[in-house]
Amino acid sequence: MNVVKKQNVIIKGTKDGLTLHLDDTCSFHDVLNELERKLSSNQYGGHNQLVSVQLRVGNRYLTPDQEEQIKSLVRSKNHLVVESIESNVVSKEEALKIKQQNEIVSVARVVRSGQILHVEGDLLLIGDVNPGGTVIAGGNIFVLGVLKGIAHAGYYGNDQAVIAASKMEPTQLRICEAFSRAEEADKNEEHDMECAYLDEDKRIVIERSQLMSHLRPNLTRLERRS
């Protein structure tokens, strides 16, 4: 009975180039040898223009040195270049960064003129932001107080982030790349708690906070974590 040898490297052509699926149970040495053998065949060489290569390594963790070995091997083949490496494994540093960007940081203080308060994830500020003060968050900003300074939510590109304040009198609001100045916001004489968000045209709009459950149904992270 013929035994079919397991493939450690599977190469698939796509409209964007090549996708290399590397087995995550064999040794790195075996993967490298088979990759060298398969990429050396005429089937994957002889191109007149650069061919993009995406690596899929599954549950294998590649050290920086191993990543460079694979990239160098691919580069050594005619007109092949690694565009991305996709892995199911993250480093401790990456895991910590993801945690920081998804946690809610609670701070009880007044942000005074010239001060900057910057957090990676969501910010819950129990206190005021005075004129000249700045609060920045990678996620949402919630101010249980008066917001008179500058607030920048979605700092790393999250256009679903919101800015809420007990009393909204900002010098400037920023969400992702959009911004609005104080004169653009309508004054709320009743001083209801308000929330700023980006509409479909990527413009900052201020509404009563009660509407956020409809506009941003996934806003209440605390309920999902309990």
C-alpha positions as a Markdown table, in Angstrom:
| # | Residue | x | y | z |
|---|---|---|---|---|
| 1 | Met | 0.0 | 0.0 | 0.0 |
| 2 | Asn | 1.3 | 3.4 | -1.0 |
| 3 | Val | 1.6 | 5.9 | 1.8 |
| 4 | Val | 1.0 | 9.5 | 0.9 |
| 5 | Lys | 3.6 | 11.7 | 2.4 |
| 6 | Lys | 2.3 | 14.7 | 4.4 |
| 7 | Gln | 3.0 | 18.1 | 2.9 |
| 8 | Asn | 4.6 | 20.5 | 5.2 |
| 9 | Val | 4.2 | 23.4 | 2.7 |
| 10 | Ile | 1.1 | 24.0 | 0.5 |
| 11 | Ile | 1.3 | 26.7 | -2.1 |
| 12 | Lys | -1.9 | 28.2 | -3.5 |
| 13 | Gly | -2.1 | 30.8 | -6.2 |
| 14 | Thr | -4.5 | 33.7 | -5.8 |
| 15 | Lys | -5.4 | 36.8 | -7.7 |
| 16 | Asp | -3.1 | 38.7 | -5.4 |
| 17 | Gly | -0.1 | 36.4 | -5.7 |
| 18 | Leu | 0.8 | 33.3 | -3.7 |
| 19 | Thr | -0.4 | 32.0 | -0.3 |
| 20 | Leu | 2.0 | 29.6 | 1.5 |
| 21 | His | 0.4 | 27.4 | 4.2 |
| 22 | Leu | 3.1 | 26.1 | 6.5 |
| 23 | Asp | 2.4 | 23.1 | 8.7 |
| 24 | Asp | 2.6 | 24.0 | 12.4 |
| 25 | Thr | 3.4 | 20.5 | 13.7 |
| 26 | Cys | 6.7 | 19.6 | 12.0 |
| 27 | Ser | 10.1 | 21.1 | 12.7 |
| 28 | Phe | 11.1 | 24.5 | 11.4 |
| 29 | His | 14.0 | 22.8 | 9.6 |
| 30 | Asp | 11.6 | 20.5 | 7.7 |
| 31 | Val | 9.4 | 23.5 | 6.7 |
| 32 | Leu | 12.4 | 25.5 | 5.5 |
| 33 | Asn | 13.8 | 22.6 | 3.4 |
| 34 | Glu | 10.5 | 21.8 | 1.7 |
| 35 | Leu | 9.8 | 25.5 | 1.1 |
| 36 | Glu | 13.2 | 25.8 | -0.6 |
| 37 | Arg | 12.5 | 22.8 | -2.8 |
| 38 | Lys | 9.1 | 23.8 | -3.9 |
| 39 | Leu | 9.9 | 27.5 | -4.6 |
| 40 | Ser | 12.9 | 26.4 | -6.6 |
| 41 | Ser | 10.7 | 24.6 | -9.2 |
| 42 | Asn | 10.0 | 26.4 | -12.5 |
| 43 | Gln | 6.3 | 26.6 | -11.5 |
| 44 | Tyr | 7.0 | 29.5 | -9.1 |
| 45 | Gly | 9.8 | 31.3 | -10.9 |
| 46 | Gly | 10.4 | 33.3 | -14.0 |
| 47 | His | 8.0 | 36.1 | -13.4 |
| 48 | Asn | 8.6 | 39.5 | -15.0 |
| 49 | Gln | 7.1 | 41.4 | -12.1 |
| 50 | Leu | 7.1 | 41.1 | -8.3 |
| 51 | Val | 4.7 | 38.4 | -6.9 |
| 52 | Ser | 3.2 | 39.0 | -3.5 |
| 53 | Val | 3.5 | 36.2 | -1.0 |
| 54 | Gln | 1.3 | 35.7 | 2.1 |
| 55 | Leu | 2.4 | 33.3 | 4.8 |
| 56 | Arg | -0.1 | 31.4 | 6.9 |
| 57 | Val | 1.7 | 29.6 | 9.8 |
| 58 | Gly | -1.2 | 28.5 | 12.0 |
| 59 | Asn | -0.3 | 27.8 | 15.6 |
| 60 | Arg | 3.5 | 28.0 | 15.0 |
| 61 | Tyr | 5.4 | 30.8 | 16.7 |
| 62 | Leu | 8.1 | 32.2 | 14.6 |
| 63 | Thr | 11.0 | 34.0 | 16.3 |
| 64 | Pro | 12.3 | 37.2 | 14.6 |
| 65 | Asp | 15.3 | 35.2 | 13.3 |
| 66 | Gln | 13.0 | 32.5 | 11.8 |
| 67 | Glu | 10.8 | 35.1 | 10.2 |
| 68 | Glu | 13.9 | 36.6 | 8.6 |
| 69 | Gln | 15.1 | 33.2 | 7.4 |
| 70 | Ile | 11.8 | 32.6 | 5.6 |
| 71 | Lys | 11.7 | 36.1 | 4.1 |
| 72 | Ser | 15.3 | 35.7 | 2.9 |
| 73 | Leu | 14.5 | 32.4 | 1.3 |
| 74 | Val | 11.4 | 33.8 | -0.5 |
| 75 | Arg | 13.4 | 36.9 | -1.6 |
| 76 | Ser | 16.1 | 34.7 | -3.1 |
| 77 | Lys | 13.6 | 33.4 | -5.6 |
| 78 | Asn | 13.0 | 35.4 | -8.7 |
| 79 | His | 10.5 | 38.2 | -8.1 |
| 80 | Leu | 8.9 | 36.8 | -4.9 |
| 81 | Val | 8.4 | 39.0 | -1.8 |
| 82 | Val | 6.7 | 38.4 | 1.5 |
| 83 | Glu | 3.9 | 40.9 | 2.1 |
| 84 | Ser | 2.5 | 39.4 | 5.3 |
| 85 | Ile | 2.8 | 36.7 | 7.9 |
| 86 | Glu | -0.4 | 35.5 | 9.6 |
| 87 | Ser | -0.2 | 33.5 | 12.8 |
| 88 | Asn | -2.7 | 32.4 | 15.5 |
| 89 | Val | 0.0 | 33.0 | 18.1 |
| 90 | Val | 0.7 | 36.4 | 19.7 |
| 91 | Ser | 3.7 | 37.4 | 21.8 |
| 92 | Lys | 3.3 | 38.6 | 25.5 |
| 93 | Glu | 4.0 | 42.1 | 24.3 |
| 94 | Glu | 1.2 | 42.0 | 21.7 |
| 95 | Ala | -1.2 | 40.4 | 24.2 |
| 96 | Leu | -0.5 | 43.1 | 26.7 |
| 97 | Lys | -1.1 | 45.8 | 24.0 |
| 98 | Ile | -4.4 | 44.2 | 23.0 |
| 99 | Lys | -5.4 | 44.1 | 26.7 |
| 100 | Gln | -4.5 | 47.8 | 27.2 |
| 101 | Gln | -6.4 | 48.9 | 24.2 |
| 102 | Asn | -9.6 | 47.1 | 25.3 |
| 103 | Glu | -9.6 | 47.9 | 29.0 |
| 104 | Ile | -11.4 | 50.8 | 30.8 |
| 105 | Val | -9.1 | 53.1 | 32.8 |
| 106 | Ser | -10.8 | 55.0 | 35.6 |
| 107 | Val | -9.2 | 58.2 | 36.7 |
| 108 | Ala | -10.4 | 60.6 | 39.4 |
| 109 | Arg | -8.8 | 64.0 | 38.9 |
| 110 | Val | -9.1 | 67.4 | 37.3 |
| 111 | Val | -7.2 | 67.8 | 34.0 |
| 112 | Arg | -5.9 | 71.3 | 34.2 |
| 113 | Ser | -4.6 | 73.7 | 31.5 |
| 114 | Gly | -1.4 | 72.3 | 29.9 |
| 115 | Gln | -2.0 | 68.8 | 31.2 |
| 116 | Ile | -2.5 | 65.7 | 28.9 |
| 117 | Leu | -4.1 | 62.5 | 30.1 |
| 118 | His | -3.6 | 59.7 | 27.5 |
| 119 | Val | -4.8 | 56.1 | 27.9 |
| 120 | Glu | -4.6 | 53.1 | 25.4 |
| 121 | Gly | -8.2 | 51.9 | 25.8 |
| 122 | Asp | -11.3 | 53.6 | 27.1 |
| 123 | Leu | -11.1 | 56.5 | 29.6 |
| 124 | Leu | -13.5 | 57.0 | 32.4 |
| 125 | Leu | -12.6 | 60.4 | 34.0 |
| 126 | Ile | -14.3 | 61.4 | 37.2 |
| 127 | Gly | -13.6 | 65.1 | 37.2 |
| 128 | Asp | -13.5 | 68.0 | 34.8 |
| 129 | Val | -11.3 | 68.8 | 31.8 |
| 130 | Asn | -10.4 | 72.5 | 32.2 |
| 131 | Pro | -9.8 | 74.8 | 29.2 |
| 132 | Gly | -6.3 | 74.0 | 27.9 |
| 133 | Gly | -6.4 | 70.5 | 29.3 |
| 134 | Thr | -6.4 | 67.5 | 26.9 |
| 135 | Val | -7.7 | 63.9 | 27.3 |
| 136 | Ile | -6.8 | 61.3 | 24.7 |
| 137 | Ala | -8.0 | 57.6 | 24.4 |
| 138 | Gly | -7.5 | 54.8 | 22.0 |
| 139 | Gly | -11.2 | 54.0 | 22.6 |
| 140 | Asn | -14.1 | 55.9 | 24.1 |
| 141 | Ile | -14.0 | 58.9 | 26.5 |
| 142 | Phe | -16.5 | 59.3 | 29.3 |
| 143 | Val | -16.2 | 62.4 | 31.4 |
| 144 | Leu | -18.3 | 62.5 | 34.6 |
| 145 | Gly | -17.8 | 66.3 | 34.9 |
| 146 | Val | -17.5 | 69.3 | 32.7 |
| 147 | Leu | -15.5 | 68.9 | 29.4 |
| 148 | Lys | -14.1 | 72.4 | 28.5 |
| 149 | Gly | -10.8 | 71.4 | 27.0 |
| 150 | Ile | -9.8 | 69.1 | 24.2 |
| 151 | Ala | -10.9 | 65.4 | 23.9 |
| 152 | His | -9.6 | 63.0 | 21.3 |
| 153 | Ala | -11.2 | 59.6 | 21.2 |
| 154 | Gly | -10.4 | 56.7 | 18.7 |
| 155 | Tyr | -6.8 | 57.9 | 18.7 |
| 156 | Tyr | -5.5 | 54.9 | 16.9 |
| 157 | Gly | -8.1 | 54.9 | 14.1 |
| 158 | Asn | -11.3 | 53.7 | 15.9 |
| 159 | Asp | -14.1 | 55.6 | 14.1 |
| 160 | Gln | -16.7 | 54.0 | 16.3 |
| 161 | Ala | -15.4 | 55.7 | 19.4 |
| 162 | Val | -17.5 | 58.2 | 21.3 |
| 163 | Ile | -17.0 | 61.1 | 23.6 |
| 164 | Ala | -19.5 | 61.6 | 26.4 |
| 165 | Ala | -19.6 | 64.3 | 29.1 |
| 166 | Ser | -22.0 | 65.4 | 31.9 |
| 167 | Lys | -21.6 | 68.9 | 30.5 |
| 168 | Met | -20.2 | 69.3 | 27.0 |
| 169 | Glu | -18.4 | 72.6 | 26.5 |
| 170 | Pro | -15.2 | 71.5 | 24.7 |
| 171 | Thr | -12.6 | 73.7 | 23.0 |
| 172 | Gln | -12.2 | 70.9 | 20.4 |
| 173 | Leu | -13.5 | 67.4 | 19.9 |
| 174 | Arg | -11.6 | 64.8 | 17.8 |
| 175 | Ile | -12.7 | 61.3 | 16.9 |
| 176 | Cys | -10.3 | 59.3 | 14.8 |
| 177 | Glu | -9.2 | 61.9 | 12.1 |
| 178 | Ala | -12.3 | 64.1 | 12.3 |
| 179 | Phe | -12.5 | 67.2 | 14.5 |
| 180 | Ser | -14.9 | 69.9 | 15.5 |
| 181 | Arg | -14.4 | 73.2 | 17.4 |
| 182 | Ala | -16.4 | 74.7 | 20.1 |
| 183 | Glu | -18.3 | 77.1 | 17.8 |
| 184 | Glu | -19.6 | 74.2 | 15.7 |
| 185 | Ala | -21.4 | 72.5 | 18.6 |
| 186 | Asp | -24.9 | 73.6 | 19.7 |
| 187 | Lys | -25.1 | 74.6 | 23.3 |
| 188 | Asn | -27.4 | 72.5 | 25.4 |
| 189 | Glu | -29.2 | 74.8 | 27.8 |
| 190 | Glu | -30.7 | 72.0 | 29.8 |
| 191 | His | -27.3 | 70.5 | 30.4 |
| 192 | Asp | -28.3 | 66.9 | 29.7 |
| 193 | Met | -25.4 | 64.5 | 29.4 |
| 194 | Glu | -24.3 | 64.5 | 25.8 |
| 195 | Cys | -22.3 | 62.2 | 23.5 |
| 196 | Ala | -20.3 | 62.9 | 20.4 |
| 197 | Tyr | -19.9 | 60.4 | 17.6 |
| 198 | Leu | -19.1 | 60.1 | 13.9 |
| 199 | Asp | -22.1 | 59.9 | 11.5 |
| 200 | Glu | -22.1 | 58.2 | 8.1 |
| 201 | Asp | -20.4 | 61.1 | 6.5 |
| 202 | Lys | -17.6 | 61.0 | 9.1 |
| 203 | Arg | -18.7 | 64.2 | 10.7 |
| 204 | Ile | -18.8 | 64.7 | 14.5 |
| 205 | Val | -22.4 | 64.9 | 15.8 |
| 206 | Ile | -23.5 | 65.6 | 19.3 |
| 207 | Glu | -26.6 | 64.0 | 20.7 |
| 208 | Arg | -28.2 | 63.2 | 24.1 |
| 209 | Ser | -26.4 | 60.2 | 25.6 |
| 210 | Gln | -29.7 | 58.3 | 25.8 |
| 211 | Leu | -29.5 | 57.8 | 22.0 |
| 212 | Met | -26.2 | 56.0 | 22.2 |
| 213 | Ser | -27.8 | 52.6 | 22.9 |
| 214 | His | -29.3 | 52.8 | 19.4 |
| 215 | Leu | -26.4 | 54.5 | 17.6 |
| 216 | Arg | -23.7 | 52.4 | 19.2 |
| 217 | Pro | -25.3 | 49.1 | 20.5 |
| 218 | Asn | -21.9 | 47.6 | 21.3 |
| 219 | Leu | -20.8 | 50.5 | 23.4 |
| 220 | Thr | -21.5 | 48.9 | 26.8 |
| 221 | Arg | -18.5 | 46.6 | 27.1 |
| 222 | Leu | -19.0 | 46.1 | 30.8 |
| 223 | Glu | -22.1 | 44.0 | 30.2 |
| 224 | Arg | -20.2 | 41.8 | 27.8 |
| 225 | Arg | -17.4 | 41.1 | 30.2 |
| 226 | Ser | -19.6 | 40.2 | 33.2 |
